[in-house]
Short mmCIF file of C-alpha atoms in Angstrom, two decimals:
data_model
loop_
_atom_site.label_atom_id
_atom_site.label_comp_id
_atom_site.label_asym_id
_atom_site.label_seq_id
_atom_site.Cartn_x
_atom_site.Cartn_y
_atom_site.Cartn_z
CA MET P 1 -25.49 58.71 -56.09
CA ASP P 2 -29.71 57.79 -55.07
CA LEU P 3 -31.21 59.86 -53.08
CA LYS P 4 -31.10 55.87 -50.74
CA GLU P 5 -27.67 57.22 -50.31
CA LYS P 6 -27.99 60.85 -49.84
CA VAL P 7 -30.40 60.65 -47.02
CA LEU P 8 -27.19 58.22 -44.96
CA LYS P 9 -25.58 61.69 -44.15
CA TYR P 10 -27.69 62.21 -41.41
CA LYS P 11 -27.78 59.64 -39.16
CA ASP P 12 -25.52 61.08 -37.16
CA GLU P 13 -28.14 63.96 -37.02
CA VAL P 14 -30.87 61.60 -36.60
CA VAL P 15 -29.16 59.59 -33.78
CA LYS P 16 -28.41 63.12 -31.58
CA GLU P 17 -32.27 64.62 -32.14
CA ILE P 18 -33.50 61.11 -31.08
CA GLN P 19 -31.43 61.00 -28.26
CA ASN P 20 -32.76 64.91 -27.32
CA ALA P 21 -36.59 64.05 -27.99
CA ILE P 22 -36.08 60.80 -25.53
CA ARG P 23 -35.10 63.34 -22.76
CA VAL P 24 -38.78 65.51 -23.03
CA LYS P 25 -40.30 63.05 -20.75
CA SER P 26 -44.16 63.55 -21.98
CA VAL P 27 -46.08 60.55 -19.99
CA LYS P 28 -49.94 62.39 -20.16
CA GLU P 29 -50.68 63.60 -17.00
CA ALA P 30 -54.11 66.15 -15.94
CA PRO P 31 -54.90 68.75 -18.24
CA LEU P 32 -53.58 72.11 -17.29
CA PRO P 33 -54.80 75.43 -18.94
CA GLY P 34 -53.38 75.49 -22.41
CA MET P 35 -52.21 71.57 -22.29
CA PRO P 36 -54.78 69.04 -22.35
CA PHE P 37 -52.48 66.24 -21.34
CA GLY P 38 -50.69 68.13 -19.24
CA GLU P 39 -47.08 69.64 -19.57
CA GLY P 40 -44.93 66.63 -20.96
CA PRO P 41 -46.92 65.87 -24.25
CA ALA P 42 -46.84 69.40 -24.68
CA LYS P 43 -43.41 70.36 -24.17
CA ALA P 44 -42.77 66.93 -26.72
CA LEU P 45 -44.49 68.60 -29.64
CA ASP P 46 -43.11 72.34 -28.91
CA HIS P 47 -39.61 70.29 -29.27
CA PHE P 48 -40.81 69.29 -32.13
CA MET P 49 -41.80 72.47 -33.38
CA ASP P 50 -38.08 73.75 -32.77
CA LEU P 51 -36.86 70.39 -34.68
CA ALA P 52 -38.92 71.00 -38.18
CA ALA P 53 -38.27 75.29 -38.03
CA ARG P 54 -34.08 74.28 -37.86
CA LEU P 55 -34.45 71.96 -40.61
CA GLY P 56 -35.95 74.72 -42.57
CA PHE P 57 -40.08 73.44 -42.96
CA LYS P 58 -43.36 75.30 -41.58
CA ALA P 59 -45.34 73.57 -39.00
CA GLU P 60 -48.69 74.65 -36.62
CA LYS P 61 -49.04 73.22 -33.47
CA PHE P 62 -53.48 73.14 -32.61
CA ASP P 63 -54.15 73.66 -29.10
CA ASN P 64 -51.32 71.77 -27.85
CA TYR P 65 -53.24 68.57 -29.33
CA ALA P 66 -51.53 68.15 -32.02
CA MET P 67 -49.63 69.88 -34.55
CA HIS P 68 -48.58 69.14 -38.29
CA ILE P 69 -45.05 69.84 -40.81
CA ASP P 70 -45.54 70.12 -44.55
CA MET P 71 -43.47 69.66 -47.02
CA GLY P 72 -43.56 70.68 -50.84
CA GLU P 73 -47.24 71.61 -52.53
CA GLY P 74 -49.99 69.57 -54.50
CA GLU P 75 -53.82 68.94 -54.94
CA GLU P 76 -53.27 65.70 -52.82
CA THR P 77 -51.18 65.43 -49.51
CA LEU P 78 -49.53 62.34 -48.64
CA GLY P 79 -49.85 62.13 -44.80
CA ILE P 80 -46.77 60.74 -42.29
CA LEU P 81 -48.17 59.93 -38.73
CA ALA P 82 -46.85 60.14 -35.73
CA HIS P 83 -47.33 60.55 -31.91
CA VAL P 84 -44.86 62.61 -29.51
CA ASP P 85 -46.36 60.82 -26.28
CA VAL P 86 -45.23 57.79 -24.70
CA VAL P 87 -46.49 55.38 -21.76
CA PRO P 88 -44.92 55.43 -18.50
CA GLU P 89 -41.83 54.02 -18.23
CA GLY P 90 -42.53 51.73 -15.08
CA ASP P 91 -39.84 49.97 -12.98
CA ASN P 92 -36.52 48.48 -12.93
CA TRP P 93 -35.23 50.27 -15.89
CA VAL P 94 -30.94 49.20 -16.31
CA HIS P 95 -31.13 52.66 -18.10
CA PRO P 96 -32.57 55.84 -17.37
CA PRO P 97 -35.95 56.21 -19.18
CA TYR P 98 -34.88 59.73 -20.25
CA GLY P 99 -31.50 59.77 -20.51
CA GLY P 100 -31.19 58.60 -24.39
CA ILE P 101 -27.94 57.29 -23.03
CA ILE P 102 -25.68 55.30 -26.10
CA GLU P 103 -24.49 52.26 -24.97
CA ASP P 104 -23.26 49.12 -27.18
CA GLY P 105 -24.87 50.83 -29.93
CA LYS P 106 -28.41 51.30 -28.87
CA ILE P 107 -29.71 53.91 -28.21
CA PHE P 108 -32.18 53.60 -24.55
CA GLY P 109 -35.58 55.64 -23.64
CA ARG P 110 -39.19 55.75 -23.42
CA GLY P 111 -40.14 56.60 -27.30
CA THR P 112 -37.00 55.40 -29.32
CA LEU P 113 -39.30 52.78 -30.35
CA ASP P 114 -42.48 53.63 -30.18
CA ASP P 115 -42.91 56.90 -31.51
CA LYS P 116 -40.31 59.54 -31.03
CA GLY P 117 -37.58 58.16 -33.18
CA PRO P 118 -39.33 56.69 -36.14
CA ALA P 119 -41.13 60.08 -36.43
CA ILE P 120 -37.56 61.92 -36.17
CA ILE P 121 -36.07 59.56 -39.36
CA SER P 122 -38.97 59.72 -41.49
CA LEU P 123 -38.37 63.83 -40.54
CA TYR P 124 -34.94 63.37 -42.20
CA ALA P 125 -36.33 61.27 -44.66
CA MET P 126 -38.55 64.60 -46.15
CA LYS P 127 -35.34 66.60 -45.42
CA ALA P 128 -33.37 64.46 -47.38
CA ILE P 129 -35.55 64.68 -50.39
CA SER P 130 -36.13 68.91 -49.48
CA ASP P 131 -32.64 69.81 -50.08
CA ALA P 132 -32.38 66.67 -52.46
CA GLY P 133 -34.91 69.85 -54.48
CA ILE P 134 -36.74 67.43 -55.40
CA LYS P 135 -40.61 68.76 -56.62
CA LEU P 136 -43.09 65.99 -55.32
CA ASN P 137 -46.86 66.20 -56.86
CA LYS P 138 -48.56 65.59 -53.51
CA LYS P 139 -48.01 67.07 -50.50
CA VAL P 140 -45.81 65.63 -47.59
CA ARG P 141 -48.05 66.70 -44.15
CA MET P 142 -46.45 64.62 -41.24
CA ILE P 143 -48.28 64.85 -38.70
CA LEU P 144 -47.72 64.61 -34.75
CA GLY P 145 -50.27 63.88 -32.43
CA ALA P 146 -49.94 63.87 -28.26
CA ASP P 147 -52.41 61.91 -26.87
CA GLU P 148 -52.10 58.10 -28.65
CA GLU P 149 -51.30 55.49 -26.03
CA SER P 150 -54.16 56.80 -24.03
CA GLY P 151 -56.91 56.86 -26.75
CA SER P 152 -56.33 59.63 -29.79
CA ALA P 153 -57.72 62.34 -28.25
CA CYS P 154 -55.17 64.60 -30.31
CA LEU P 155 -56.44 63.31 -33.86
CA LYS P 156 -60.10 63.40 -32.99
CA TYR P 157 -59.74 66.87 -32.03
CA TYR P 158 -57.27 67.90 -35.20
CA PHE P 159 -59.03 66.02 -37.90
CA GLY P 160 -62.75 66.52 -35.67
CA THR P 161 -63.20 69.56 -33.67
CA ILE P 162 -61.19 71.84 -35.60
CA ASN P 163 -62.01 69.57 -39.10
CA GLN P 164 -58.54 69.86 -40.25
CA PRO P 165 -58.27 67.55 -44.05
CA TYR P 166 -57.72 64.32 -44.61
CA PRO P 167 -54.20 62.86 -46.57
CA ASP P 168 -55.10 61.17 -49.19
CA LEU P 169 -53.02 58.53 -48.44
CA ALA P 170 -50.59 57.60 -45.85
CA PHE P 171 -47.89 55.45 -43.37
CA THR P 172 -47.72 55.98 -39.78
CA PRO P 173 -44.02 54.93 -38.34
CA ASP P 174 -45.63 53.19 -35.36
CA SER P 175 -45.76 49.05 -36.10
CA SER P 176 -43.39 47.27 -37.24
CA PHE P 177 -42.55 45.54 -40.76
CA PRO P 178 -43.21 45.25 -43.49
CA VAL P 179 -47.21 47.08 -43.68
CA THR P 180 -50.26 45.99 -41.30
CA TYR P 181 -53.04 45.92 -43.63
CA ALA P 182 -55.47 45.72 -40.61
CA GLU P 183 -56.07 46.07 -37.51
CA LYS P 184 -58.02 44.63 -34.76
CA GLY P 185 -60.63 46.14 -32.85
CA SER P 186 -60.07 48.02 -29.56
CA ILE P 187 -62.82 48.37 -26.97
CA ARG P 188 -61.68 49.60 -23.59
CA VAL P 189 -63.72 49.36 -20.46
CA LYS P 190 -64.01 49.75 -16.61
CA ILE P 191 -65.28 48.44 -13.86
CA LYS P 192 -66.39 50.22 -10.95
CA LYS P 193 -67.81 48.85 -7.92
CA SER P 194 -68.42 50.90 -4.78
CA PHE P 195 -67.27 49.00 -0.94
CA ASN P 196 -68.73 49.42 2.79
CA THR P 197 -65.57 47.51 4.75
CA LEU P 198 -62.37 47.81 2.74
CA SER P 199 -61.47 51.27 3.94
CA ASP P 200 -58.48 49.83 5.04
CA VAL P 201 -57.28 47.89 2.07
CA LYS P 202 -55.27 49.11 -0.55
CA ILE P 203 -54.67 47.16 -4.18
CA SER P 204 -52.61 48.53 -7.12
CA GLY P 205 -51.41 47.67 -10.48
CA GLY P 206 -50.66 48.42 -13.80
CA ASN P 207 -50.94 52.31 -15.08
CA ALA P 208 -52.27 51.81 -18.34
CA PHE P 209 -54.84 49.95 -20.46
CA ASN P 210 -52.12 48.83 -22.99
CA SER P 211 -48.88 47.23 -20.93
CA VAL P 212 -49.29 44.31 -18.71
CA PRO P 213 -48.63 44.92 -15.17
CA ASN P 214 -45.23 43.91 -14.07
CA GLU P 215 -46.07 45.54 -10.84
CA ALA P 216 -48.68 45.44 -7.92
CA ILE P 217 -49.10 45.91 -4.53
CA GLY P 218 -51.25 44.79 -1.67
CA GLU P 219 -51.95 46.90 1.57
CA ILE P 220 -55.00 44.08 3.67
CA PRO P 221 -55.06 44.15 7.16
CA VAL P 222 -53.96 40.29 9.24
CA ASN P 223 -57.55 40.29 10.56
CA MET P 224 -59.17 39.56 7.00
CA LEU P 225 -56.23 36.74 5.77
CA ASP P 226 -55.51 33.14 6.94
CA ASP P 227 -52.93 30.69 6.04
CA VAL P 228 -50.29 33.38 4.96
CA ARG P 229 -48.04 32.26 2.51
CA ASN P 230 -45.65 32.75 -0.65
CA LEU P 231 -46.26 32.08 -4.35
CA ASN P 232 -45.84 32.66 -7.77
CA LYS P 233 -43.40 35.32 -6.97
CA VAL P 234 -45.79 37.12 -4.42
CA GLU P 235 -43.66 38.12 -1.63
CA PHE P 236 -45.85 38.22 2.40
CA LEU P 237 -44.36 40.90 4.52
CA ARG P 238 -46.43 42.05 7.95
CA GLU P 239 -46.00 45.11 9.52
CA GLY P 240 -47.34 46.28 12.17
CA ASP P 241 -51.50 44.29 11.85
CA VAL P 242 -50.66 45.03 7.88
CA TYR P 243 -50.10 42.21 5.12
CA LYS P 244 -47.84 44.25 2.91
CA ILE P 245 -48.45 41.86 -0.27
CA THR P 246 -45.64 42.40 -3.66
CA SER P 247 -46.74 40.81 -7.16
CA ALA P 248 -43.69 40.83 -9.87
CA GLY P 249 -44.56 40.49 -13.36
CA ILE P 250 -43.31 40.71 -16.98
CA PRO P 251 -44.49 43.65 -18.80
CA ALA P 252 -45.36 43.53 -22.22
CA HIS P 253 -47.54 45.13 -24.67
CA GLY P 254 -51.78 45.10 -23.92
CA ALA P 255 -51.75 43.87 -27.90
CA LYS P 256 -50.12 40.57 -27.02
CA PRO P 257 -50.39 40.05 -23.38
CA HIS P 258 -49.57 36.30 -23.24
CA LEU P 259 -45.60 37.77 -23.81
CA GLY P 260 -46.18 38.83 -19.90
CA TYR P 261 -46.86 38.10 -17.00
CA ASN P 262 -49.51 40.24 -15.26
CA ALA P 263 -48.43 40.75 -11.60
CA VAL P 264 -52.04 42.10 -10.66
CA SER P 265 -53.94 38.61 -12.17
CA ALA P 266 -51.10 36.88 -10.27
CA LEU P 267 -51.67 38.66 -7.02
CA PHE P 268 -55.11 37.51 -7.02
CA GLU P 269 -53.88 33.99 -8.45
CA VAL P 270 -52.53 33.74 -4.86
CA LEU P 271 -55.43 35.16 -2.70
CA LYS P 272 -57.63 32.97 -3.68
CA GLU P 273 -55.60 30.44 -1.61
CA LEU P 274 -56.36 31.76 1.05
CA ASN P 275 -58.71 32.15 3.00
CA VAL P 276 -60.66 35.35 2.86
CA LYS P 277 -62.47 36.22 5.70
CA ASN P 278 -63.66 39.42 4.49
CA GLU P 279 -67.35 38.87 2.37
CA GLU P 280 -66.16 42.00 -0.09
CA LEU P 281 -62.90 41.00 -0.32
CA LYS P 282 -63.86 37.43 -0.82
CA GLY P 283 -66.17 38.82 -3.34
CA ILE P 284 -63.41 40.49 -5.26
CA VAL P 285 -60.80 37.22 -5.14
CA ASN P 286 -63.77 34.98 -6.53
CA PHE P 287 -64.70 37.64 -9.53
CA TYR P 288 -60.73 37.46 -10.68
CA ASP P 289 -61.04 33.64 -9.78
CA LYS P 290 -64.23 33.23 -11.73
CA PHE P 291 -64.19 35.83 -15.37
CA VAL P 292 -60.27 36.99 -15.04
CA LYS P 293 -57.29 34.20 -14.04
CA MET P 294 -54.12 34.33 -15.75
CA GLU P 295 -56.22 34.34 -18.94
CA THR P 296 -55.43 37.12 -22.23
CA ASP P 297 -58.06 35.78 -24.45
CA GLY P 298 -61.85 36.29 -22.61
CA ALA P 299 -62.49 32.73 -22.70
CA SER P 300 -64.13 33.09 -19.01
CA PHE P 301 -65.93 36.01 -19.41
CA GLY P 302 -67.06 34.68 -22.66
CA VAL P 303 -65.41 36.34 -25.24
CA LYS P 304 -63.18 34.41 -26.67
CA CYS P 305 -63.61 34.47 -30.77
CA ASP P 306 -61.17 33.82 -33.84
CA ASP P 307 -62.25 35.24 -37.14
CA GLY P 308 -59.54 32.99 -38.67
CA GLU P 309 -58.04 35.77 -40.41
CA THR P 310 -56.74 38.46 -38.58
CA GLY P 311 -56.53 35.98 -35.68
CA ALA P 312 -58.09 35.42 -32.07
CA LEU P 313 -59.09 38.28 -29.28
CA THR P 314 -56.86 39.29 -26.57
CA LEU P 315 -57.48 40.07 -23.47
CA ASN P 316 -55.53 42.35 -20.61
CA LEU P 317 -56.12 43.41 -17.40
CA GLY P 318 -54.22 46.77 -17.33
CA LYS P 319 -54.61 48.38 -14.40
CA MET P 320 -56.76 47.53 -11.66
CA THR P 321 -56.25 49.91 -8.16
CA LEU P 322 -58.72 49.64 -4.50
CA GLU P 323 -58.32 52.52 -2.30
CA ASP P 324 -60.84 54.32 0.43
CA ASN P 325 -63.60 51.65 -0.58
CA GLN P 326 -64.10 52.34 -4.42
CA MET P 327 -62.57 49.54 -6.86
CA GLU P 328 -61.80 50.15 -10.70
CA ILE P 329 -60.34 47.92 -13.00
CA TRP P 330 -58.86 48.62 -16.76
CA ILE P 331 -59.43 45.86 -19.56
CA ASP P 332 -58.34 46.41 -22.89
CA MET P 333 -59.55 44.16 -26.08
CA ARG P 334 -58.47 43.59 -29.23
CA VAL P 335 -61.01 42.47 -31.27
CA PRO P 336 -61.09 40.46 -34.32
CA VAL P 337 -61.86 42.69 -37.02
CA LYS P 338 -65.23 40.46 -38.60
CA ILE P 339 -65.63 40.26 -35.39
CA LYS P 340 -68.62 42.62 -34.58
CA ASN P 341 -66.89 45.09 -31.52
CA GLN P 342 -71.03 44.81 -29.78
CA ASP P 343 -71.53 41.94 -29.77
CA ILE P 344 -67.82 41.63 -27.72
CA ILE P 345 -69.68 45.06 -25.57
CA ASP P 346 -72.86 43.37 -24.98
CA LYS P 347 -71.03 40.08 -23.72
CA LEU P 348 -68.78 41.89 -21.17
CA LYS P 349 -71.54 43.66 -19.81
CA LEU P 350 -74.05 41.18 -18.76
CA VAL P 351 -71.18 39.62 -17.28
CA VAL P 352 -69.87 42.24 -15.64
CA GLU P 353 -73.52 43.82 -14.15
CA ASN P 354 -74.55 40.14 -13.13
CA TYR P 355 -71.64 40.07 -11.47
CA GLY P 356 -73.20 43.51 -9.61
CA TYR P 357 -70.05 45.49 -10.78
CA GLU P 358 -70.62 48.93 -13.09
CA PHE P 359 -69.09 48.71 -16.31
CA VAL P 360 -68.06 51.67 -17.96
CA LEU P 361 -67.05 51.83 -21.75
CA HIS P 362 -64.49 54.07 -22.14
CA SER P 363 -63.62 53.58 -25.55
CA ASN P 364 -64.90 51.44 -29.19
CA THR P 365 -62.70 52.12 -31.83
CA GLU P 366 -63.72 49.52 -35.11
CA PRO P 367 -60.80 48.64 -36.72
CA LEU P 368 -59.00 48.87 -39.73
CA TYR P 369 -58.49 47.15 -43.02
CA VAL P 370 -56.85 48.12 -46.63
CA ASP P 371 -57.10 45.85 -49.01
CA ARG P 372 -53.91 44.24 -49.73
CA GLU P 373 -54.24 44.68 -53.07
CA SER P 374 -53.85 48.22 -53.27
CA PHE P 375 -51.53 50.62 -54.65
CA LEU P 376 -51.00 51.91 -50.78
CA VAL P 377 -49.82 48.33 -49.68
CA SER P 378 -48.34 46.86 -53.03
CA THR P 379 -46.09 49.88 -53.25
CA LEU P 380 -45.19 50.02 -49.26
CA MET P 381 -44.55 46.14 -49.23
CA ASP P 382 -42.63 46.09 -52.61
CA ILE P 383 -40.61 49.63 -51.10
CA TYR P 384 -39.63 47.19 -47.81
CA GLN P 385 -38.81 44.16 -49.83
CA GLU P 386 -37.17 45.92 -52.33
CA ILE P 387 -34.21 47.47 -49.59
CA THR P 388 -33.95 44.80 -46.77
CA GLY P 389 -33.87 41.56 -49.40
CA ASP P 390 -36.82 40.11 -47.45
CA LYS P 391 -39.06 37.89 -49.93
CA GLU P 392 -40.82 35.89 -47.70
CA SER P 393 -42.61 38.29 -45.25
CA LYS P 394 -46.45 39.46 -46.44
CA PRO P 395 -48.70 41.96 -45.37
CA LYS P 396 -50.14 41.20 -41.75
CA ALA P 397 -52.61 42.36 -39.22
CA ILE P 398 -52.60 43.35 -35.45
CA GLY P 399 -54.45 43.39 -32.16
CA GLY P 400 -52.62 46.96 -31.63
CA GLY P 401 -53.62 49.89 -33.23
CA THR P 402 -52.36 52.36 -34.61
CA TYR P 403 -52.84 56.38 -35.94
CA ALA P 404 -54.04 54.58 -39.42
CA LYS P 405 -57.70 53.95 -37.70
CA TYR P 406 -57.72 57.80 -37.54
CA ALA P 407 -56.94 58.55 -41.02
CA LYS P 408 -58.52 56.79 -44.04
CA ASN P 409 -56.67 55.44 -47.02
CA ALA P 410 -54.18 55.00 -44.17
CA VAL P 411 -51.92 51.93 -42.92
CA ALA P 412 -49.04 51.31 -40.72
CA PHE P 413 -45.23 50.51 -42.05
CA GLY P 414 -42.22 50.01 -39.67
CA ALA P 415 -40.49 50.97 -37.98
CA LEU P 416 -39.74 47.70 -36.16
CA LEU P 417 -37.75 45.15 -38.20
CA PRO P 418 -37.93 42.06 -37.98
CA SER P 419 -34.50 41.46 -37.03
CA GLN P 420 -35.10 43.91 -34.37
CA GLU P 421 -36.60 43.24 -30.55
CA ASP P 422 -39.78 44.65 -29.97
CA ARG P 423 -38.83 46.60 -26.05
CA MET P 424 -42.08 48.95 -26.94
CA HIS P 425 -44.34 48.88 -23.85
CA GLN P 426 -41.46 47.90 -22.18
CA ARG P 427 -38.33 48.67 -20.20
CA ASP P 428 -35.08 49.19 -21.36
CA GLU P 429 -36.90 50.02 -25.18
CA TYR P 430 -33.87 50.87 -27.52
CA LEU P 431 -32.86 51.31 -30.99
CA GLU P 432 -29.80 50.33 -32.37
CA ILE P 433 -28.26 52.50 -34.37
CA SER P 434 -27.29 50.07 -36.62
CA LYS P 435 -30.48 49.90 -37.49
CA ILE P 436 -31.33 53.46 -38.72
CA ASP P 437 -29.19 52.96 -41.94
CA THR P 438 -32.19 51.23 -43.39
CA LEU P 439 -34.57 52.76 -41.65
CA LEU P 440 -33.94 55.77 -43.45
CA LYS P 441 -33.73 54.38 -47.28
CA ILE P 442 -37.36 52.75 -46.30
CA TYR P 443 -39.38 56.07 -45.64
CA VAL P 444 -37.39 57.82 -48.03
CA GLU P 445 -37.98 55.90 -50.98
CA ALA P 446 -41.28 55.48 -49.28
CA ILE P 447 -42.19 59.30 -48.98
CA TYR P 448 -40.31 59.48 -53.09
CA ARG P 449 -42.76 56.69 -54.81
CA LEU P 450 -46.37 57.67 -52.88
CA ALA P 451 -46.08 61.16 -53.63
CA LYS P 452 -44.44 61.62 -56.71
#
């Protein structure tokens, strides 16, 4: 029996441990003493520390920013980069988002695909190699961070602040197959404005840069609106002297905003059709109508572009709040590899400031590009094709950002198979148990070939 068959004996354990990991809610929250990302991500790191010990691995945690799990020895290191934090669950789940429930052959829960499930599958691939007594020439180090979904401060701390060594080559099971050789640049911006006459107005929608808002709620005094109508999934209810407005959207990953329906933008599409009698509120509505609309390509902001290889720029409005006379809009853009991030920043900043709003650059992450003919990419492609029989798929570029950008000589490799539904960052995220066999085989072979 070869290694790819031996690893399958751990499948039942993998299923159980994915369920256990999902039950640890690890959404980023306000920092606490010794917990830079709040209690949830810290508990998730502790959970993986305990799992690593039970599997017989040496593990070390670093101030609740990140941890690593080591197997074997060698002058060079193969890194496996994964994360324990998750995006907020959002609303309208059929199955409990942190229940780890199994139904219809699927494990449901936030993190089953992104990224606790793939992390555990990769860890058990390491376990299979260790238990088989196979000696590799490279040390294998799984690095787990706790802030991937909110800017990767975890790996910036791990590789930067405390100077942990970079692996010589690495992959992250945090995207889709076959191999991601390029990742677009990422720009995150906050647009702000203070007002004087909107203390009684509340509007909120979305919860993260990298998710399409699936609901937006507004509370606007009756005397600020005329000609109220129901349009485009927006409901108006009058409660005393206030209109309560609810807009329903369709969630999607912020790197693919065209696959969703933005509830915030939909709300403002309706407001622009009404007679808004407050001048400051009318200014916000006009801003949306002029620059945002329902677009996902940044055309009206003047940043639409395409480099011909890695695709077009995408723009996602991930969050909007207006409360106590303070407005904040969160924008996430994924920039084609051959386009300079700074050019996009300069264009957007000019538009925003010319309108009289404040432009705040939240983060600026440069793109990733690894040669498609490199040892790393070609080896992973060979493994994927051999195990799946898929000879048609090619290495690809994506708009999503992974930990590969924060390491050296690293790419994203799975864990979403072409036959799987992509429910990352959406309600009722799930992993089909039947796919775990293939994933175990792929990752055990990847670790073996890259580290032998």
